[in-house]
Short mmCIF file of C-alpha atoms and ligand atoms in Angstrom, two decimals:
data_model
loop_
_atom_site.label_atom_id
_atom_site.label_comp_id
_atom_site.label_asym_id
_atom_site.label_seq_id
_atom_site.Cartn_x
_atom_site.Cartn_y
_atom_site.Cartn_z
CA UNK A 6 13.74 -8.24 -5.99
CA UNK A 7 15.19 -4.86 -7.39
CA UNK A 8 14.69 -6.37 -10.99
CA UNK A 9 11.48 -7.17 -10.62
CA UNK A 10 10.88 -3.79 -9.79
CA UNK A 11 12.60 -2.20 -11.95
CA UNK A 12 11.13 -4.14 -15.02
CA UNK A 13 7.23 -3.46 -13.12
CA UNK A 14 8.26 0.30 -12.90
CA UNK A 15 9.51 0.30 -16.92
CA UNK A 16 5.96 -1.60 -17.44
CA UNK A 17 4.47 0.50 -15.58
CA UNK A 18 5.57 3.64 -17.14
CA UNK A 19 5.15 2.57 -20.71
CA UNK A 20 1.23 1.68 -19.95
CA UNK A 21 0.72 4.62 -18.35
CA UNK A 22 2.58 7.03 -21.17
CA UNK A 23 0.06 5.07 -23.48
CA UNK A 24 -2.94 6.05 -21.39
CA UNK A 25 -2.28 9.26 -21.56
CA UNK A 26 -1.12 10.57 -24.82
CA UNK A 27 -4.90 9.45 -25.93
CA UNK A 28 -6.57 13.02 -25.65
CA UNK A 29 -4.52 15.62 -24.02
CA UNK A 30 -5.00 19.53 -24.41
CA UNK A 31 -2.54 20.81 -26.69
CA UNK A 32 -1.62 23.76 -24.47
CA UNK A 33 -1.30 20.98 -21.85
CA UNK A 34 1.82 18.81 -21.45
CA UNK A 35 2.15 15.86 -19.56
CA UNK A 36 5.12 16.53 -17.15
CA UNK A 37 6.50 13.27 -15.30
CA UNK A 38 9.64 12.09 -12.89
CA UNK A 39 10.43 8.91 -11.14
CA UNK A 40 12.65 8.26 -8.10
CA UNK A 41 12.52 5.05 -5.44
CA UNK A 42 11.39 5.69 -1.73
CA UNK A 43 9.65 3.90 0.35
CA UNK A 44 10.95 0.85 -0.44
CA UNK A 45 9.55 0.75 -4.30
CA UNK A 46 9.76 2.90 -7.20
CA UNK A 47 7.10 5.92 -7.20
CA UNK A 48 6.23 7.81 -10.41
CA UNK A 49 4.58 11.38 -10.38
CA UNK A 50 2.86 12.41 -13.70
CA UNK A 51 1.18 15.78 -13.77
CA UNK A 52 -0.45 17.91 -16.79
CA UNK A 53 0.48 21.75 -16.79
CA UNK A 54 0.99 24.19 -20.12
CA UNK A 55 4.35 25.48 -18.00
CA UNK A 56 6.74 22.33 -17.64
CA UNK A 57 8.87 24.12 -15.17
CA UNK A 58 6.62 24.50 -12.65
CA UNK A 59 5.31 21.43 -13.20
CA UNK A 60 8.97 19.92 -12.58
CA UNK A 61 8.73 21.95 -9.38
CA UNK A 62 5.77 20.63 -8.09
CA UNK A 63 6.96 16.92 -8.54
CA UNK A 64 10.32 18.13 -6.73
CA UNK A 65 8.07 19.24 -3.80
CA UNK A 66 6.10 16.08 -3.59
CA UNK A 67 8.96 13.67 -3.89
CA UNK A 68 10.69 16.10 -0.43
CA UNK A 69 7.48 15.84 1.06
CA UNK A 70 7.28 11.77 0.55
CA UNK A 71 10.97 11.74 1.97
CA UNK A 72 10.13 13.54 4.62
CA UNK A 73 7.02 11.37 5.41
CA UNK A 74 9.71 8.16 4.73
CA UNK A 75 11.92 9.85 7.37
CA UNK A 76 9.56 10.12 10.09
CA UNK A 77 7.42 7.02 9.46
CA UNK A 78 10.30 4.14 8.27
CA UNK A 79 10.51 1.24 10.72
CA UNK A 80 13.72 0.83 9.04
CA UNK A 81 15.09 4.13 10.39
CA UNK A 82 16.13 4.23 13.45
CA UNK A 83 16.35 8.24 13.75
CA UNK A 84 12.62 8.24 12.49
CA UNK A 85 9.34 8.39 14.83
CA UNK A 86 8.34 5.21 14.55
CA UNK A 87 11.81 4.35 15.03
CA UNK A 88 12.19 5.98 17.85
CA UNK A 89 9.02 4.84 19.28
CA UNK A 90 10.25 1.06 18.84
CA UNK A 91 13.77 1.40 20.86
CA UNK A 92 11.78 3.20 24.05
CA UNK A 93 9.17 0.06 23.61
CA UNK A 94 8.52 -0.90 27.20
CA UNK A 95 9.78 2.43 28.89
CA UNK A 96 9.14 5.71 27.54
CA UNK A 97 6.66 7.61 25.99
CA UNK A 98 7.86 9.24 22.70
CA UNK A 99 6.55 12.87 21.77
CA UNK A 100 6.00 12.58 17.33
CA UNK A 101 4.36 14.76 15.37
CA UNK A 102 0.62 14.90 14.85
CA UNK A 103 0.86 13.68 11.62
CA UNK A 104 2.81 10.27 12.63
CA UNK A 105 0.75 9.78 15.37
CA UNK A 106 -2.80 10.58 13.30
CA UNK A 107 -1.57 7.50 11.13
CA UNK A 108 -0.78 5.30 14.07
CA UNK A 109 -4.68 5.89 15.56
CA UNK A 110 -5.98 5.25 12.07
CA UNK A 111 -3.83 2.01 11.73
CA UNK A 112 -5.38 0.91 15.29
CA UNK A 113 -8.73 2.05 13.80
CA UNK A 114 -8.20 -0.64 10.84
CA UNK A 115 -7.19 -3.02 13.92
CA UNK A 116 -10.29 -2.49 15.91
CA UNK A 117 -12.28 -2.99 12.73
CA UNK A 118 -10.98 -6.27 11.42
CA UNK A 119 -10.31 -7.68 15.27
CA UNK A 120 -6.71 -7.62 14.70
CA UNK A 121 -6.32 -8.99 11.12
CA UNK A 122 -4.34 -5.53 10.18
CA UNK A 123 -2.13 -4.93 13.03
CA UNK A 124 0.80 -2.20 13.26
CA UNK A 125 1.89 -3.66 16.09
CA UNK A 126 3.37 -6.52 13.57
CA UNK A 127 6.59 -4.99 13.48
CA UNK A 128 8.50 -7.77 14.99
CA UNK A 129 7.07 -10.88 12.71
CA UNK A 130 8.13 -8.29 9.66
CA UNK A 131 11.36 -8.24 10.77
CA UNK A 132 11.81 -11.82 11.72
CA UNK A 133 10.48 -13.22 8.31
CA UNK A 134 12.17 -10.38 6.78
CA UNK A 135 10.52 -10.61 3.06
CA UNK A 136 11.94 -8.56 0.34
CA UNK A 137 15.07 -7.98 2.06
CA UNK A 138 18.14 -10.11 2.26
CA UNK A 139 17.65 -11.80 5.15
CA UNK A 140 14.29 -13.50 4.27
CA UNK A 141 14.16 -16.35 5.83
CA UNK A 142 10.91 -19.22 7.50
CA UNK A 143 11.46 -18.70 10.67
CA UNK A 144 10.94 -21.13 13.47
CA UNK A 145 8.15 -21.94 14.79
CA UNK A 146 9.54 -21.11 18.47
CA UNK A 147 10.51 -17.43 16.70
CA UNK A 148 7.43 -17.15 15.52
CA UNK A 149 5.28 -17.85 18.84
CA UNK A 150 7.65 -15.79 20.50
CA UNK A 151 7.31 -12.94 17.82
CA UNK A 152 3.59 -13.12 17.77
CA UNK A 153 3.62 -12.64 21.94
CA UNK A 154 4.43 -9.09 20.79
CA UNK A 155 2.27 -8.49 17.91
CA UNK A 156 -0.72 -6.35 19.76
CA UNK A 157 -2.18 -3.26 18.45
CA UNK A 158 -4.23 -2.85 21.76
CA UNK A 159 -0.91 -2.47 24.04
CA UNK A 160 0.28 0.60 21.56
CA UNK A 161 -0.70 3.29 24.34
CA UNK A 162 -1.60 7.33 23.65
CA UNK A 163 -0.86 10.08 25.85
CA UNK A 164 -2.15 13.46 25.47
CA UNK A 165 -1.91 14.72 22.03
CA UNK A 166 0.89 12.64 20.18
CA UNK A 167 2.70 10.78 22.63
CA UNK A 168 2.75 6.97 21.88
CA UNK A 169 4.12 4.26 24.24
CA UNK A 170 4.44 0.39 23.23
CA UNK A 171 3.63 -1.24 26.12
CA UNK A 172 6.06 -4.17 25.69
CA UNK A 173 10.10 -3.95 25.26
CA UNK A 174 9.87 -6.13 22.67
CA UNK A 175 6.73 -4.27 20.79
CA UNK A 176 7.85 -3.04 17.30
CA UNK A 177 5.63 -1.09 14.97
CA UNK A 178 5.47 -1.39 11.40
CA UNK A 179 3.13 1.45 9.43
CA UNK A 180 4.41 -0.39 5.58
CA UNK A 181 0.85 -1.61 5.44
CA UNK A 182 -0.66 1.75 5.38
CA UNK A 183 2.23 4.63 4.98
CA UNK A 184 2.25 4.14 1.10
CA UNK A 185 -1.51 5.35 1.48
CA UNK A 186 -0.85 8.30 3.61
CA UNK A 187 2.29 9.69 1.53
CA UNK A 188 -0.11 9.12 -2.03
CA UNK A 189 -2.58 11.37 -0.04
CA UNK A 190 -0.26 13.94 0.80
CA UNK A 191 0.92 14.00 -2.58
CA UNK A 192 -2.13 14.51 -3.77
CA UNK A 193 -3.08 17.40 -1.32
CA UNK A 194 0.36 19.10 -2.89
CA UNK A 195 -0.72 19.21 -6.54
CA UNK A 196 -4.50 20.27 -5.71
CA UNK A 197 -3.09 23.18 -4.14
CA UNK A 198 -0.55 23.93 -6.62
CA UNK A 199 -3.24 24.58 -8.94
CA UNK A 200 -3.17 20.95 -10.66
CA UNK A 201 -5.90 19.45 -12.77
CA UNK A 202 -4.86 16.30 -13.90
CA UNK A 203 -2.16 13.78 -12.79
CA UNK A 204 -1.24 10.10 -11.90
CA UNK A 205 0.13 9.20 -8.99
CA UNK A 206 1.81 5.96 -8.83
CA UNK A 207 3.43 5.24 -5.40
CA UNK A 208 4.61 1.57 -6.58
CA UNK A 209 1.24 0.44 -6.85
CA UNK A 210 -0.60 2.69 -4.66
CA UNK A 211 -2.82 4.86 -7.53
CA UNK A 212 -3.71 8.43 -7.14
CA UNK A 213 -5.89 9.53 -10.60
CA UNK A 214 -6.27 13.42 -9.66
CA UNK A 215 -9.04 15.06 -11.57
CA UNK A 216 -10.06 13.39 -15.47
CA UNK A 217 -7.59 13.11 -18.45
CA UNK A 218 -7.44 16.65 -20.26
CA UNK A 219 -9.93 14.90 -22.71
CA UNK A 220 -13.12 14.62 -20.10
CA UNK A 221 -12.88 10.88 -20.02
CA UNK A 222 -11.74 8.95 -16.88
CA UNK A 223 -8.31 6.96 -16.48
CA UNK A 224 -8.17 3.68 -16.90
CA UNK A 225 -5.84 1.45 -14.29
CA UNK A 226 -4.82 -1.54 -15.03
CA UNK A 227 -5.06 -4.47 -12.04
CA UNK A 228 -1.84 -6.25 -11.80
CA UNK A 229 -2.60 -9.78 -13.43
CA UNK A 230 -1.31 -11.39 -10.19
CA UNK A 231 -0.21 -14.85 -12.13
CA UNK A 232 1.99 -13.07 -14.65
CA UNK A 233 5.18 -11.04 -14.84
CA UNK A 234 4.62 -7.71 -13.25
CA UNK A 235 2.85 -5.32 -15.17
CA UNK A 236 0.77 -7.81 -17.21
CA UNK A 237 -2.59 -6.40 -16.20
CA UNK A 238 -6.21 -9.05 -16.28
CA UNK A 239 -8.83 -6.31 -16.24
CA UNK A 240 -9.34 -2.48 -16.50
CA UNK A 241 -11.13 -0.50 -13.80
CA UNK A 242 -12.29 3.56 -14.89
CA UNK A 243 -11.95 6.31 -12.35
CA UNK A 244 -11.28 9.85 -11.99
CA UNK A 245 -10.57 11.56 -8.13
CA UNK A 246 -10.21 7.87 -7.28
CA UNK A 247 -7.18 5.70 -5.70
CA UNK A 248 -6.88 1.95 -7.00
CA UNK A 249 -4.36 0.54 -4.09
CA UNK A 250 -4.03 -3.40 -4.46
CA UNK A 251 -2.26 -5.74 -2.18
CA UNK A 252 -1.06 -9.13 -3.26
CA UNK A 253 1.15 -12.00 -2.59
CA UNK A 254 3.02 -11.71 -5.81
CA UNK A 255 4.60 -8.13 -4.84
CA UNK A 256 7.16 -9.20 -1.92
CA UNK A 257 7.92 -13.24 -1.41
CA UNK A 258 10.41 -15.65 -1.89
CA UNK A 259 9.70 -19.24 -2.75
CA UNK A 260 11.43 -22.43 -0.84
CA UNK A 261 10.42 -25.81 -1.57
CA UNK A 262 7.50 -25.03 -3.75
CA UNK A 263 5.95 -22.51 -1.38
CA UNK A 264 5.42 -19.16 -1.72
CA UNK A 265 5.81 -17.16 1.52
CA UNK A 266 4.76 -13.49 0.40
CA UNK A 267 5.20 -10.67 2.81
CA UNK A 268 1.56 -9.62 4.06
CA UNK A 269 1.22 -11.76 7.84
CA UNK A 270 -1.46 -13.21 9.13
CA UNK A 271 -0.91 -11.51 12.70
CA UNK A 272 -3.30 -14.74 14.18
CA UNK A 273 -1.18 -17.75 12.30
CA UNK A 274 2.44 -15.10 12.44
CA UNK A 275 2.72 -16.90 8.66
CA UNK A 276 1.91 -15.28 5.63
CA UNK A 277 -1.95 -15.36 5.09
CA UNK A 278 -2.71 -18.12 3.21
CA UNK A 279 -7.07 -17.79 2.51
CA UNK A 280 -7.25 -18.59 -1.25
CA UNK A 281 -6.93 -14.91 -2.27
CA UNK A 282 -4.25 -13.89 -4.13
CA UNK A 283 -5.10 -9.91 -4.44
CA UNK A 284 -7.50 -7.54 -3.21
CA UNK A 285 -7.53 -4.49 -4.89
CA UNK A 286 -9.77 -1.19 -3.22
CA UNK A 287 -11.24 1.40 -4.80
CA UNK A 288 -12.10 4.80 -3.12
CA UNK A 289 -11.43 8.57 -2.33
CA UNK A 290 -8.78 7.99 0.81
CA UNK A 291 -5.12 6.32 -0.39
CA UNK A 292 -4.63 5.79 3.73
CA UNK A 293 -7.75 4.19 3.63
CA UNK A 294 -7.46 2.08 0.58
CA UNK A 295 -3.61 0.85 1.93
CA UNK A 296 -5.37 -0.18 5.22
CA UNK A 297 -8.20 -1.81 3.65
CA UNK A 298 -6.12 -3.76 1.16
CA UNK A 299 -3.81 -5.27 3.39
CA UNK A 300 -6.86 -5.79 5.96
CA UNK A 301 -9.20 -7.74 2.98
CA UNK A 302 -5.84 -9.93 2.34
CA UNK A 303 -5.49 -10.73 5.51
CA UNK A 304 -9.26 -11.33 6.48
CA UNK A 305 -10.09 -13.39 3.33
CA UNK A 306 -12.65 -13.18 1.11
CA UNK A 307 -16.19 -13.70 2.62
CA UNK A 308 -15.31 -10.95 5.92
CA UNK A 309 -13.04 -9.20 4.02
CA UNK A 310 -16.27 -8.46 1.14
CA UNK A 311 -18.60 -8.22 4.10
CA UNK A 312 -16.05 -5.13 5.69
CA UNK A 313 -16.38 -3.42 2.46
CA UNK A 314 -19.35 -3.54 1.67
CA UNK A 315 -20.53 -2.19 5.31
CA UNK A 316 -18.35 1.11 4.32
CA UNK A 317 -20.13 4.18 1.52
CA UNK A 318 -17.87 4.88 -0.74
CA UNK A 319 -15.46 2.16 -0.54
CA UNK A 320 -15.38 -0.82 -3.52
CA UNK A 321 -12.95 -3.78 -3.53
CA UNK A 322 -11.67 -6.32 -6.51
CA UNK A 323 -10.65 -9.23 -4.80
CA UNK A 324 -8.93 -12.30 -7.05
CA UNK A 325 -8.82 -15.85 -5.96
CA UNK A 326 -5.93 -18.92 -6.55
CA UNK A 327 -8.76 -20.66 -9.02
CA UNK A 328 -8.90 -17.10 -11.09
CA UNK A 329 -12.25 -16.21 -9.60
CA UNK A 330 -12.88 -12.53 -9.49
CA UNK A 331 -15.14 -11.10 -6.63
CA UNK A 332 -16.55 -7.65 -7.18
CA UNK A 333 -18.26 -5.55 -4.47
CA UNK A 334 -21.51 -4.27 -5.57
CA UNK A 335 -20.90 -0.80 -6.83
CA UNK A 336 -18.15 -1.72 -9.53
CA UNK A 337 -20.73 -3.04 -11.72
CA UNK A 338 -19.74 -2.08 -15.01
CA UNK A 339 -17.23 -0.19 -14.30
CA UNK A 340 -14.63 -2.99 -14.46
CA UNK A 341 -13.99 -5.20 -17.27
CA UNK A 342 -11.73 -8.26 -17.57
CA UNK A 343 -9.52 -7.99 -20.25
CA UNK A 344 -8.05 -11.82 -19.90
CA UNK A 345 -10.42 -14.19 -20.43
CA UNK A 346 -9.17 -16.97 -18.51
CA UNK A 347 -10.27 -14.88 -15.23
CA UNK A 348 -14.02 -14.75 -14.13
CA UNK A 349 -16.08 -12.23 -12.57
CA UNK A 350 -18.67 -14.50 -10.49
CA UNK A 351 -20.63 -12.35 -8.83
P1 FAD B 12 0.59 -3.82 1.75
O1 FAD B 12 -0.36 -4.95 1.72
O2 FAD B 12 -0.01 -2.48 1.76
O3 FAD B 12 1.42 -3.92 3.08
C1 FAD B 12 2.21 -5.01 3.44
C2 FAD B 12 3.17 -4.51 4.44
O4 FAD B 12 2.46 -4.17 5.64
C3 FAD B 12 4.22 -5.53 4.85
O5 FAD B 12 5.37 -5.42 4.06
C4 FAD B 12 4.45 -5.15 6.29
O6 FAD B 12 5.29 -4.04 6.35
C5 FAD B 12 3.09 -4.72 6.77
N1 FAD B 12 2.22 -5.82 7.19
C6 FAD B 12 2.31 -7.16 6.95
N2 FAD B 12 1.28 -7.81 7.51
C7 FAD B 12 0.51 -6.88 8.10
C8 FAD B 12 -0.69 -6.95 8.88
N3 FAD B 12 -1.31 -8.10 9.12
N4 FAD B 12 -1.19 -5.80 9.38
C9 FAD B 12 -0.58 -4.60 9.14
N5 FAD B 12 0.54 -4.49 8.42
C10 FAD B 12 1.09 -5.60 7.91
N6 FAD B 12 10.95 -1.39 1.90
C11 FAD B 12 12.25 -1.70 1.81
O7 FAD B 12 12.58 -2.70 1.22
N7 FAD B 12 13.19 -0.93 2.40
C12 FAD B 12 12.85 0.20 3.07
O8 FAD B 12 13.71 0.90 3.60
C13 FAD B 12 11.47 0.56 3.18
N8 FAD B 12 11.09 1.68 3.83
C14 FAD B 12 9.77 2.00 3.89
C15 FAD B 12 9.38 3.16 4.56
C16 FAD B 12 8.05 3.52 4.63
C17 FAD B 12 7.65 4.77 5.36
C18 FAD B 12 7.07 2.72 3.97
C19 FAD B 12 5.62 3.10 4.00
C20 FAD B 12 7.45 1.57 3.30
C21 FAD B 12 8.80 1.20 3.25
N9 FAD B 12 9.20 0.04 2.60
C22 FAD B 12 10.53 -0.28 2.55
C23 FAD B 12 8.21 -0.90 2.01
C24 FAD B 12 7.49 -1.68 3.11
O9 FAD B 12 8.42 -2.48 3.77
C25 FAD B 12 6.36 -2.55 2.60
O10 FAD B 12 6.87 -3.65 1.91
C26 FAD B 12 5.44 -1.88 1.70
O11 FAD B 12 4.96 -0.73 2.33
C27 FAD B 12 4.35 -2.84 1.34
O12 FAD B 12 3.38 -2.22 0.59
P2 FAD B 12 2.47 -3.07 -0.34
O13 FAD B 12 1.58 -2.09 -1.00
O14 FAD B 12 3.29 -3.96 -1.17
O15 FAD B 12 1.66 -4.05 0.62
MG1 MG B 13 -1.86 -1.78 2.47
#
């Protein structure tokens, strides 16, 4: 797993340095750090004439990602969502506004795709355990016992921040959203730091802040998801945008044949299995994006294209088993396949 990540971040980095050396300012350096969090490698690339400070600002961002990561891990059990999970069943837990702003918009993303996101999935997550060590297909008593506890409408609110599972067995899990939130706050960091142009690359999660020093808009590359990571099919343009895809290719382990990938259908309590292989959105919000991307997986590809399009602003990519390529209807033109044996069909 850690290879594979490693060899996506090293991919990653070379495409991106490529990007951007086409048409920078002189006066204007590109300044750029790496570091693993969250469970992934992140990379933070900004453009500033003084390299110091722009060393400084990717020092704050990567403290204010840990501290997000300290709060929000389910794997931590000092953290918020931690804590919430060991008082499951008895206690209200007091966590900041922050933490519990992300839990209402993760039950927001469960309200609108009747349950297919869920952060109430904590449990299944840790019983299939994908992309750690103890990955494993569970039984099917495990799993009908796990699923008993998978229900974003018994996560309970009191007052301001005060969150409650209902159940002692409840467990919340924020990794299909968090990613979004921390590429967000990142953002927020560098605007206010007085930074024009910069990539943000939470393992996948893509913050473009601003246009390349040139004028012209960055171009991301969508993970080809039948190739070694970093191979990319197509080429989407934006500037002020985030590209966050979710696919089945990022976190799975194969037994007899079958992939079993770490995004759960919270109906089945197996890995969805709809025909899509990646869903890819495209809009101003990373929170939004991560909960979208994870929701389209899970919801498939005719309600998952019907969600999106019913929201301004938002776009998807969505990629099928057979290589068919589903666009919503504002990224007309602005994405082009750049491996021919894929096929835009709408
Ligand atoms: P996404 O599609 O965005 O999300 C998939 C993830 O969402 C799954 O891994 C699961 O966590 C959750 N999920 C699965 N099904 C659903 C569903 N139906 N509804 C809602 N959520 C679902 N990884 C480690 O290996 N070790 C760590 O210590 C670790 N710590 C982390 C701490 C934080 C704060 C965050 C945000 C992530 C951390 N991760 C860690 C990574 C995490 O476990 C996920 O694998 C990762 O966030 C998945 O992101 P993605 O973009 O690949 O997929
Ligand atoms: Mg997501």
């Amino acid at each position: 797993m850690k290879n594979k990540t490693l060899k996506y971040f090293i991919l990653m980095v070379t495409i991106l340095l490529t990007t951007f050396q086409v048409g920078c300012k002189s006066e204007e350096k590109m300044v750029s750090d790496s570091t693993y969090m969250l469970g992934t490698y992140l990379q933070l690339s900004v453009w500033t004439s003084n390299e110091a400070k722009g060393m400084d600002i990717i020092k704050t961002a990567f403290e204010r990602i840990k501290e997000i990561e300290d709060k929000m891990s389910a794997n931590i059990d000092e953290s918020e969502i931690g804590q919430i999970n060991q008082n499951a069943g008895r206690d209200y837990v007091e966590v900041s506004e922050e933490t519990s702003e992300l839990i209402k918009k993760a039950v927001h993303y469960a309200q609108v795709t009747d349950g297919a996101f869920d952060p109430a999935i904590g449990k299944l997550v840790k019983l299939w355990g994908i992309g750690t060590e103890n990955e494993r297909i569970p039984s099917e008593d495990e799993i009908r016992d796990a699923l008993s506890f998978v229900d974003y409408r018994k996560i309970e609110f009191q007052g301001e921040n005060k969150v409650k599972l209902s159940e002692p067995e409840m467990r919340i899990d924020l990794g299909g959203i968090a990613k979004g939130y921390a590429a967000d706050e990142v953002t927020k960091i560098m605007r206010e730091k007085g930074i024009k142009h910069a990539i943000i690359n939470l393992g996948g999660n893509v913050v473009t802040l601003g246009k390349k020093t040139d004028g012209s808009s960055w171009k991301i590359g969508i993970q080809d998801p039948f190739e070694p990571t970093g191979t990319h099919m197509g080429i989407i343009e934006a500037h002020d945008q985030t590209v966050v895809t979710s696919g089945n290719y990022e976190r799975y382990f194969i037994q007899d044949d079958k992939r079993y990938h770490h995004i759960i259908d919270p109906k089945s309590g197996y890995p969805a299995e709809n025909g899509i292989v990646s869903a890819s959105i495209i809009t101003n919000s990373s929170t939004d994006a991560d909960g979208l991307s994870t929701s389209v997986y899970v919801l498939g590809l005719d309600k998952g294209m019907k969600l999106i399009e019913s929201l301004d602003g938002v776009e998807c990519i969505i990629i099928t088993e057979d290589k068919k390529v589903y666009l919503s209807s504002g990224l007309t033109g602005r994405f082009q396949i750049i491996n021919n044996s894929f096929q835009i069909v709408n």
